[in-house]
Short mmCIF file of C-alpha atoms in Angstrom, two decimals:
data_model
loop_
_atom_site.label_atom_id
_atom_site.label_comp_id
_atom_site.label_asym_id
_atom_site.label_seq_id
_atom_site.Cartn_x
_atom_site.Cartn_y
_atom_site.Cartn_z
CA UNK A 1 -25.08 -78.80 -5.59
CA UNK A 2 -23.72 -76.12 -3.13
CA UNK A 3 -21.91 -76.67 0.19
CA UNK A 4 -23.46 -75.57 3.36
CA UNK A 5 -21.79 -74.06 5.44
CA UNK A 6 -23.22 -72.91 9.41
CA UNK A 7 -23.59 -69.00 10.02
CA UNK A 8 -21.64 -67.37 11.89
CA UNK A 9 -24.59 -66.90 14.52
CA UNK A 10 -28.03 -67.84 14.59
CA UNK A 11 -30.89 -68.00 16.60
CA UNK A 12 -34.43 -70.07 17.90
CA UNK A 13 -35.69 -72.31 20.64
CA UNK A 14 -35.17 -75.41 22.38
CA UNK A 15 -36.06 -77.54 25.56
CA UNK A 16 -33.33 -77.93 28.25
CA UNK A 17 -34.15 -79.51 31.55
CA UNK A 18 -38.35 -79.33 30.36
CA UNK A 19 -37.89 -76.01 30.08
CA UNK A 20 -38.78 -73.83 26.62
CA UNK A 21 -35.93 -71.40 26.03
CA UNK A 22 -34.56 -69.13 23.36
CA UNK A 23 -30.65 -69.31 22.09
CA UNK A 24 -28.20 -67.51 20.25
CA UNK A 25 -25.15 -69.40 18.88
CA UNK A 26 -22.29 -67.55 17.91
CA UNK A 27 -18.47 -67.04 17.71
CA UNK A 28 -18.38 -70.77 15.81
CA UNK A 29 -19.10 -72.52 19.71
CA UNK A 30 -21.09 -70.40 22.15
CA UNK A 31 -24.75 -71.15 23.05
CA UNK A 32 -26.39 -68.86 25.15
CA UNK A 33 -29.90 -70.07 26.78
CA UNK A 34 -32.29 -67.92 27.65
CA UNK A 35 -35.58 -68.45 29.57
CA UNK A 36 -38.65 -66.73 28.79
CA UNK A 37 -39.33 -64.09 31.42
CA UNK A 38 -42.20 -66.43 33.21
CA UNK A 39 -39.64 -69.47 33.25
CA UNK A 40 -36.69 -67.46 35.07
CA UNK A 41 -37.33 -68.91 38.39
CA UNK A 42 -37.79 -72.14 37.28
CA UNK A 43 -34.60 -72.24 35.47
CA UNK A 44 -32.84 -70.66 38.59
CA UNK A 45 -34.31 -73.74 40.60
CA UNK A 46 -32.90 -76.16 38.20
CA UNK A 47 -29.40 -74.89 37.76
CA UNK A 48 -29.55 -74.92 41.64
CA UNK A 49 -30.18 -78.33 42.11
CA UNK A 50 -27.28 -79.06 39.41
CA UNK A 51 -24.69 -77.25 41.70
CA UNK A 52 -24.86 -74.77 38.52
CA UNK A 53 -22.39 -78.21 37.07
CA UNK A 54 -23.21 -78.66 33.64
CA UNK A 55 -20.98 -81.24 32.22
CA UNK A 56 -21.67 -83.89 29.68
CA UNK A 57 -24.79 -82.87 29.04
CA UNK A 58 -24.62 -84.55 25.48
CA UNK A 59 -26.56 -83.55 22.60
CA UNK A 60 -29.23 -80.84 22.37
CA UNK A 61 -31.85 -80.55 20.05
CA UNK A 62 -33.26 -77.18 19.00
CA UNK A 63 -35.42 -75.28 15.70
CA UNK A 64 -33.91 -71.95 14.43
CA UNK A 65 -35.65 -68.72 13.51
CA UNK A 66 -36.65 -69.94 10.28
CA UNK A 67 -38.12 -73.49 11.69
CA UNK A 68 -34.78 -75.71 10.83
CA UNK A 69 -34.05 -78.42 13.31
CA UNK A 70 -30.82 -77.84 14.72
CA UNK A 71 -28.09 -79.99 17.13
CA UNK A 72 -25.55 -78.88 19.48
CA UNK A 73 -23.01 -81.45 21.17
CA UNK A 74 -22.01 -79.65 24.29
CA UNK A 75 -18.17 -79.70 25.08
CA UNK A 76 -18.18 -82.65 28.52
CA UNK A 77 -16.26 -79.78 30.44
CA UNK A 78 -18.05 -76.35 30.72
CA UNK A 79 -16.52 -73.53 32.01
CA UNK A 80 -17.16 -72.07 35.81
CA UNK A 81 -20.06 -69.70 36.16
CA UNK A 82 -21.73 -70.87 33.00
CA UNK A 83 -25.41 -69.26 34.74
CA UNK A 84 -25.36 -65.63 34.99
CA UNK A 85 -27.76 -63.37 34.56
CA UNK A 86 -30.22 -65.40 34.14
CA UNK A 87 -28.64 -66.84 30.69
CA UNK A 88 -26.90 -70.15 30.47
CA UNK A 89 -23.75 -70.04 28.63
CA UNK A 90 -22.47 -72.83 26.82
CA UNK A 91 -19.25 -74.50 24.88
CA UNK A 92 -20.13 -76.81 21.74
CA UNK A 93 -18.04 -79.31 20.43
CA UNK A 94 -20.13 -79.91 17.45
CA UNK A 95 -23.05 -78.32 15.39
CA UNK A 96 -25.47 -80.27 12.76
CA UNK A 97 -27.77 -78.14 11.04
CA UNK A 98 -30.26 -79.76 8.06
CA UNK A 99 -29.96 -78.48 4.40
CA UNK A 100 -33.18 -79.63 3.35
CA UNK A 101 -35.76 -77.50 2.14
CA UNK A 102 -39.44 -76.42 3.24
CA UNK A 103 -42.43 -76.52 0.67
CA UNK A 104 -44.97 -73.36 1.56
CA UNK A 105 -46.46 -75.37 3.58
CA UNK A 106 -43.62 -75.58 6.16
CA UNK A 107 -43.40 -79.62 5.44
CA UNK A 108 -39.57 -80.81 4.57
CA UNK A 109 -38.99 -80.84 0.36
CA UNK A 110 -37.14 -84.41 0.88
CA UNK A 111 -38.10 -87.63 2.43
CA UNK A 112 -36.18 -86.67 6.11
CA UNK A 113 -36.62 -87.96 9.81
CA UNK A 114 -34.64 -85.65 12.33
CA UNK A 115 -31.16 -84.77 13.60
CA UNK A 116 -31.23 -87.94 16.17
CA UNK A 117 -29.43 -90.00 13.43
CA UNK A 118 -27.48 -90.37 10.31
CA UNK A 119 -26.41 -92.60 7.27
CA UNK A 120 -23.41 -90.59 6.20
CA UNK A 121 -20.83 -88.76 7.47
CA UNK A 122 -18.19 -86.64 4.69
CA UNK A 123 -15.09 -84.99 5.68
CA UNK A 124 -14.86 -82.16 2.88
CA UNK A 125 -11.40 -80.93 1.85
CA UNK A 126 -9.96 -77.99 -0.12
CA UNK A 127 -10.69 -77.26 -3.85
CA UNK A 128 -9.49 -79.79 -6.05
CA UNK A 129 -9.97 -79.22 -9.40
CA UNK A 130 -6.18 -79.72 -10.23
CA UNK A 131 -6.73 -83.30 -8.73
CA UNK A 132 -9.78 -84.60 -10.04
CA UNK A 133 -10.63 -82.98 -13.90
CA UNK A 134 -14.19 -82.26 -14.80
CA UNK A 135 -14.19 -83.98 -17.89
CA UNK A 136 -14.69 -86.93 -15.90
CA UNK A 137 -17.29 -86.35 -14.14
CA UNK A 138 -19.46 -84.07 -16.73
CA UNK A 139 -21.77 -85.90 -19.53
CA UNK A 140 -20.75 -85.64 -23.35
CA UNK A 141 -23.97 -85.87 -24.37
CA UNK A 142 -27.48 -84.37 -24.62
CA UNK A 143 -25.63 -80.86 -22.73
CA UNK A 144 -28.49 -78.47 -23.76
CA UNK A 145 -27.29 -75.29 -24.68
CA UNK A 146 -25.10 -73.84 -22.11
CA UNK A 147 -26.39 -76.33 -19.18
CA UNK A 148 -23.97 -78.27 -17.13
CA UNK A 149 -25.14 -81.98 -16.40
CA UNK A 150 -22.85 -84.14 -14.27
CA UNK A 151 -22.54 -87.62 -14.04
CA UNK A 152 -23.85 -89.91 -11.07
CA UNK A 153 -20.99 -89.95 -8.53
CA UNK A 154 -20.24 -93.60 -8.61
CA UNK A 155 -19.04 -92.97 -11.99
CA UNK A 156 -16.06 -91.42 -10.76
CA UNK A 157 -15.75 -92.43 -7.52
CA UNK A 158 -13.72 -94.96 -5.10
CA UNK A 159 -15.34 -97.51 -2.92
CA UNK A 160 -14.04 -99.67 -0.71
CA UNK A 161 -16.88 -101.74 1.65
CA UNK A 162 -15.71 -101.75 5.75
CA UNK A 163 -17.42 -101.45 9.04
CA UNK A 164 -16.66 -98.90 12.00
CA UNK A 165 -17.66 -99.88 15.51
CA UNK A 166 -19.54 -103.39 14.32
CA UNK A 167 -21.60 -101.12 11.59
CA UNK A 168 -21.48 -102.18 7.57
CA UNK A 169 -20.21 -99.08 5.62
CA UNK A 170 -18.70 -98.24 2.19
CA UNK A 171 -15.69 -95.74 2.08
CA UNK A 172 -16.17 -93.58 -0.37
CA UNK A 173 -12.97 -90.99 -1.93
CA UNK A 174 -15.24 -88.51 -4.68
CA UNK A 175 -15.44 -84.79 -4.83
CA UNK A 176 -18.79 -82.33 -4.49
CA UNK A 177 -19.37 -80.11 -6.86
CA UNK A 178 -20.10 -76.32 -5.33
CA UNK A 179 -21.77 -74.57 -7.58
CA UNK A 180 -22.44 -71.10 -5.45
CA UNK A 181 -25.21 -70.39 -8.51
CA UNK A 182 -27.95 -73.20 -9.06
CA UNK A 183 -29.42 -71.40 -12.17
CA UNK A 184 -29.27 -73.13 -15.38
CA UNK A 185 -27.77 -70.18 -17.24
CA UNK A 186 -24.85 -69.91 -15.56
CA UNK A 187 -22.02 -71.62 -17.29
CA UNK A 188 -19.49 -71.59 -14.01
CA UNK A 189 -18.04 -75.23 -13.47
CA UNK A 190 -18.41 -74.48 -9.63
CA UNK A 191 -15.23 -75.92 -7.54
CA UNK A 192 -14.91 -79.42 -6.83
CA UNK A 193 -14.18 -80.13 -3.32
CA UNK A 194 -12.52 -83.15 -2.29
CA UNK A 195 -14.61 -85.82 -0.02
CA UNK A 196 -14.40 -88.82 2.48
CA UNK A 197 -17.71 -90.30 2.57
CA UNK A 198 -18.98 -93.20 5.37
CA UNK A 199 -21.91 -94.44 3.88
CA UNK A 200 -23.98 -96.56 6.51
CA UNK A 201 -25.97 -99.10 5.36
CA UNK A 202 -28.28 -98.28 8.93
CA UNK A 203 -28.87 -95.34 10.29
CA UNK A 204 -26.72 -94.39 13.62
CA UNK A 205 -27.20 -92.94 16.13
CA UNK A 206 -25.45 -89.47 16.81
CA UNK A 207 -23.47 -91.05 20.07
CA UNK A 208 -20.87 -92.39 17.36
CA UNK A 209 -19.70 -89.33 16.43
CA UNK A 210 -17.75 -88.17 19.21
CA UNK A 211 -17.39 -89.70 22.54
CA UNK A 212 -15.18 -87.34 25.14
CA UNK A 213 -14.11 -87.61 28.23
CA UNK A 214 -14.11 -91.28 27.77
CA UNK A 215 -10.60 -93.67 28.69
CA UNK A 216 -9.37 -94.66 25.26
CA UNK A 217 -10.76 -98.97 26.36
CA UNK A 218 -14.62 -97.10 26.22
CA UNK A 219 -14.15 -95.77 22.81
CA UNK A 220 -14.64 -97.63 19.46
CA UNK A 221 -11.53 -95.88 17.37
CA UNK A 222 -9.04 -97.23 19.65
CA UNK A 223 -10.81 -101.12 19.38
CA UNK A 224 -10.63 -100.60 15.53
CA UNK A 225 -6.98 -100.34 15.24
CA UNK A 226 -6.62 -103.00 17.73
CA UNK A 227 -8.64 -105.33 15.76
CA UNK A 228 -6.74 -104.11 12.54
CA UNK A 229 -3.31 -105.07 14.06
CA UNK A 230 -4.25 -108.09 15.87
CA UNK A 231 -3.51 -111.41 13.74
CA UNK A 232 -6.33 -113.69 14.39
CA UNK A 233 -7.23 -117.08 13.69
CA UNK A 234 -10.03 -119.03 12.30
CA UNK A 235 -11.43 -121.72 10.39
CA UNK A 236 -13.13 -121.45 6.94
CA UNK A 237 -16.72 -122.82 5.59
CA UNK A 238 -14.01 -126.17 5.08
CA UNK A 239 -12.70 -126.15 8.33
CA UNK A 240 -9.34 -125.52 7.86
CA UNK A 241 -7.57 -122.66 10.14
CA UNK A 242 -6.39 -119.61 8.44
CA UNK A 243 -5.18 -116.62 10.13
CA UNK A 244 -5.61 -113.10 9.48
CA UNK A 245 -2.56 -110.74 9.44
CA UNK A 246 -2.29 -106.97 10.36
CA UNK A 247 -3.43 -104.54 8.44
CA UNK A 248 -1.45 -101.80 6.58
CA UNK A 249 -2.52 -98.65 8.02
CA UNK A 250 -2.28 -94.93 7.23
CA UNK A 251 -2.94 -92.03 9.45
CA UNK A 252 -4.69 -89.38 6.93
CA UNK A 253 -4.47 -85.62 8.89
CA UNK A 254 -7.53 -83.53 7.90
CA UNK A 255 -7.12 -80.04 8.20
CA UNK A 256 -8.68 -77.78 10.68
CA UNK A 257 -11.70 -75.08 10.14
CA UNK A 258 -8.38 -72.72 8.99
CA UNK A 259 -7.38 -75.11 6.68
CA UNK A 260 -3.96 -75.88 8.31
CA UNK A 261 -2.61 -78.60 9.87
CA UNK A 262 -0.39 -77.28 12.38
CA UNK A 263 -2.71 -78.96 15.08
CA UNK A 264 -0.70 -82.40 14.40
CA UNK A 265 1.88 -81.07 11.91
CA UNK A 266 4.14 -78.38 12.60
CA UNK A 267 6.89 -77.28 10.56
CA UNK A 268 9.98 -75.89 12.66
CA UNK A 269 13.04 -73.92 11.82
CA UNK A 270 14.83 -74.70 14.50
CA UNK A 271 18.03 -76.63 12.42
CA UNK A 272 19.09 -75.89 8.94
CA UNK A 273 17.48 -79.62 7.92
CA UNK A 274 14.37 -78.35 8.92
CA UNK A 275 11.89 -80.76 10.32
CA UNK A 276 8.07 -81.03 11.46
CA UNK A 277 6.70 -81.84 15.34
CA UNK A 278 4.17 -84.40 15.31
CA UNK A 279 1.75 -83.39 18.20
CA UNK A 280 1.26 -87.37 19.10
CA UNK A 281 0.03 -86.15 23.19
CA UNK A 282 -3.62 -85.56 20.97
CA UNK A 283 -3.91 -89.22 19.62
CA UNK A 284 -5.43 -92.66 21.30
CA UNK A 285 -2.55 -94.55 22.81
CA UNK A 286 -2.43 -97.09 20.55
CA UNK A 287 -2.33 -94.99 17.69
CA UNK A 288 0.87 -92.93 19.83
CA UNK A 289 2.97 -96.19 19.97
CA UNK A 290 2.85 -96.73 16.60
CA UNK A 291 4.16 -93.70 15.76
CA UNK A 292 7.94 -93.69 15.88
CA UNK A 293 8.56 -97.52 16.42
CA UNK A 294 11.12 -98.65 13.76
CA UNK A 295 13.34 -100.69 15.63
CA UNK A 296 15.65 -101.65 12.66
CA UNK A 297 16.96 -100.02 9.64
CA UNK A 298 15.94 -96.77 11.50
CA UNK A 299 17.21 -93.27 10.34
CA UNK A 300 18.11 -90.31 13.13
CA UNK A 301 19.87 -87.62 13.46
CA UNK A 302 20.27 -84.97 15.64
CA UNK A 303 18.90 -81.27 15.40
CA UNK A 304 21.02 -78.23 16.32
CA UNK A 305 18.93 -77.98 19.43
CA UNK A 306 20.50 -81.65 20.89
CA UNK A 307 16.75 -83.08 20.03
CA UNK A 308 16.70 -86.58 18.31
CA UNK A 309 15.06 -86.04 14.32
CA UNK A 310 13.87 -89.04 12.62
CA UNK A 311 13.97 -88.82 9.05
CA UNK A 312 12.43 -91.59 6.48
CA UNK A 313 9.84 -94.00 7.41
CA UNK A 314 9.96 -94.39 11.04
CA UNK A 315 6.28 -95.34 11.98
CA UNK A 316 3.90 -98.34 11.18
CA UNK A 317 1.12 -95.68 11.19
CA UNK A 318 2.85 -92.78 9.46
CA UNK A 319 1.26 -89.51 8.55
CA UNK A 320 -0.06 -87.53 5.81
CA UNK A 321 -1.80 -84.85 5.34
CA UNK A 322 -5.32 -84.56 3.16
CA UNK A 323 -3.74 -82.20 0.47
CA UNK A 324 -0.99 -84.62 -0.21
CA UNK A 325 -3.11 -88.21 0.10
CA UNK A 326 -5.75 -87.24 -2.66
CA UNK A 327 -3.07 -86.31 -5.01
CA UNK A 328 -1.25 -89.53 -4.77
CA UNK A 329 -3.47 -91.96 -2.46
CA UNK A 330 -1.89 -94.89 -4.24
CA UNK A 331 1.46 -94.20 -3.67
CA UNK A 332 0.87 -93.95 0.24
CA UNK A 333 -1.30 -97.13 -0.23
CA UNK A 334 1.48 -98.96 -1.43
CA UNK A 335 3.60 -97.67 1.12
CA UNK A 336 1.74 -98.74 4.13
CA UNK A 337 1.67 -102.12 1.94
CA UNK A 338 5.43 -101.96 2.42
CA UNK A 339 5.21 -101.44 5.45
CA UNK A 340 3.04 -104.37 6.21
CA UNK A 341 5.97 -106.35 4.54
CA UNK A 342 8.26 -104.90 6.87
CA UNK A 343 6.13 -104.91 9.61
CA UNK A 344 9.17 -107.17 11.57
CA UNK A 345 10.81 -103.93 11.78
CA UNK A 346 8.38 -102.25 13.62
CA UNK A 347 7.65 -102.43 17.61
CA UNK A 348 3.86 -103.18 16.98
CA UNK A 349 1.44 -102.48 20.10
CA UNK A 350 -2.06 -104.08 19.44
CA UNK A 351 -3.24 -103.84 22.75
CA UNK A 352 -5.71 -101.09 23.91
#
C-alpha cells in the first residue's frame, strides 16, 4: 500500500448555511469560501445575521475538483474579519480526505459510506524499518519472480482489546508498508511506517475526534483516566466483592506534522546537566497532576538558573516519546507496572 498524504492545496464545492459555494484550502489550514456570483447577496445576508461570528461551526462536508468527498473541522475560534470581499475565510483544525478509488463510472472502487463516520483511527509514525524487520512480515513462499507478497497484518501485529468513551475497540501497534510504486516489477521493499491503530467494532461518529473549547468534565479523555485510576468495587457472577485497582499508565508523545516533539518536549541548555521542559499548561488537568507527583524517594536538583530539575521517575504518568516507545514498548510497559507497585509513592488525583 502507499500512504496518503493531503495536498498542499486543493479545491471544489460545498454547502455552508444552504448555500452552494466553491473553496480553496491551502497553507495546511485555510479554507476560503466563495459564493457563486448569483449567491453573493445571499451570503452577505447570512454572515449579517451571524454578527459575521463564526465560531464552532463544527464539521463541514465538501467534494473536490476531482469528485472526492472531503471534511474540514473548523478551529471553535475564528479569527476577526473572517468575511471580506465577499470570501469567507476560515481556520481548520482537522482535514479527512477519502483514499478510495472511482471505477469509470464515477461509483467508489470499495464498499464505502461517507466522511460522517469511521471504524479506525491510526496515528502513523516515522520510518521504522530498523524496528520492525521485513522478514517478518514478507511470505517465504510462492514469491513469483521478483514480486513482493506480504503477510496479513495480524501476523505481526499487537492487539490488545479496550474501549474509549463507552465504545469496544482493539489497540493495535503494526507498521504500513509505503510502497511509493504499486507495480509488480519493482523490487523496492517500500518503508515501513510505524502505526497506532483504534479499531472500532461500530462505526463513530466524527464528534469523537476532537472536542474544543469544551471544560475538561465535558470531554471523554479526561473521564478515561479517571476511570483508569479510580479503584472500584464490585461483585462477581458468585457474588463475592472484588475491587479493581489503578491502572499503570503511560503518556506516549506523538510527534508533530515536523516530526519533532518540542510541542511537549523541549530540550534546554540552560545548566551543564542539561534537562527537557515538559509543556504540561497543554494537557487535561488530570493528566497535569500526575505529572511530577512523587512524594517519596523523589530525586531534585537544582539548575544553574535557581529552577527546581527533577531527574528519575518523578510522575505516575511519565512521558515518552513515539521514537523511543516502539523501540522498547516493553520496557516502558514494565515500568509503568512498577510504578503501579509503587503507586503509594505517588500523590494520585483521580478526580476530574
Amino acid at each position: 500500500m502507499m500512504l496518503n498524504t493531503i495536498k498542499d492545496s486543493f479545491a471544489g464545492h460545498l454547502t455552508i448555511f444552504g448555500i452552494d459555494c466553491f473553496f480553496v484550502f491551502s497553507n495546511g489550514y485555510s479554507l476560503k469560501i466563495i459564493p457563486k456570483a448569483e449567491d453573493i447577496e445571499l451570503l452577505n445576508a447570512k454572515c449579517k445575521e451571524r454578527g459575521y461570528k463564526f465560531d464552532s461551526l463544527g464539521w463541514i462536508h465538501a467534494v473536490d475538483d476531482w469528485g472526492y468527498d472531503v471534511t474540514f473541522l473548523l478551529s471553535e475560534r475564528q479569527m476577526p474579519m473572517c468575511y471580506h470581499k465577499n470570501t469567507l475565510t476560515l481556520i481548520t483544525d482537522i482535514i479527512l480526505q477519502t483514499s478510495n478509488s472511482k471505477r469509470f463510472d464515477g461509483q467508489y472502487l470499495y464498499d464505502y459510506k461517507d466522511l460522517k463516520g469511521f471504524t479506525a483511527i491510526d496515528f502513523t509514525g516515522n520510518t521504522v524499518n530498523a524496528v520492525f524487520s521485513p522478514k517478518a512480515a514478507i511470505k517465504k513462499d510462492d514469491i513469483a519472480d521478483n514480486r513482493i507478497e506480504w503477510l496479513p497484518t495480524v501476523k505481526y501485529a499487537k492487539s490488545f482489546p479496550t474501549e474509549l468513551n463507552g465504545a469496544e475497540c482493539n489497540l493495535i501497534f503494526s507498521v504500513i508498508v509505503d510502497r511509493h510504486d504499486l507495480s509488480l516489477n519493482i523490487t523496492d521493499l517500500g518503508e515501513l511506517h510505524s502505526v497506532i491503530r483504534l479499531e472500532f467494532d461500530e462505526r463513530q461518529n466524527l464528534s469523537m475526534m476532537k472536542e474544543t473549547g469544551k471544560k475538561d468534565r465535558d470531554q471523554w479523555i479526561p473521564w478515561e483516566v479517571s476511570y483508569s485510576l479510580k479503584e472500584t468495587s464490585r461483585k462477581n457472577k458468585k457474588g463475592d466483592a472484588i475491587t479493581s485497582h489503578s491502572n499503570a499508565m503511560i503518556a506516549v508523545v506523538l510527534p508533530d506534522e515536523n516530526n519533532s516533539y518540542t510541542y511537549y518536549l523541549e530540550s534546554k541548555s540552560c545548566c551543564s546537566g542539561g534537562c527537557t521542559t515538559h509543556h504540561t499548561d497543554m494537557l487535561f488537568t488530570i493528566i497535569k497532576k500526575n505529572k511530577f507527583n512523587r512524594t517519596e524517594n523523589a530525586s531534585k536538583r537544582t539548575c544553574d538558573n535557581n529552577d527546581t530539575i527533577w531527574t528519575g521517575t518523578c510522575s505516575y504518568i511519565e512521558a515518552v516519546k513515539w521514537s523511543n516507545f516502539i523501540t522498547d514498548y516493553q520496557k516502558y510497559v514494565d515500568s509503568a507496572v512498577d510504578r503501579q507497585d509503587h503507586i503509594d509513592e505517588y500523590d494520585i488525583c483521580k478526580e476530574v
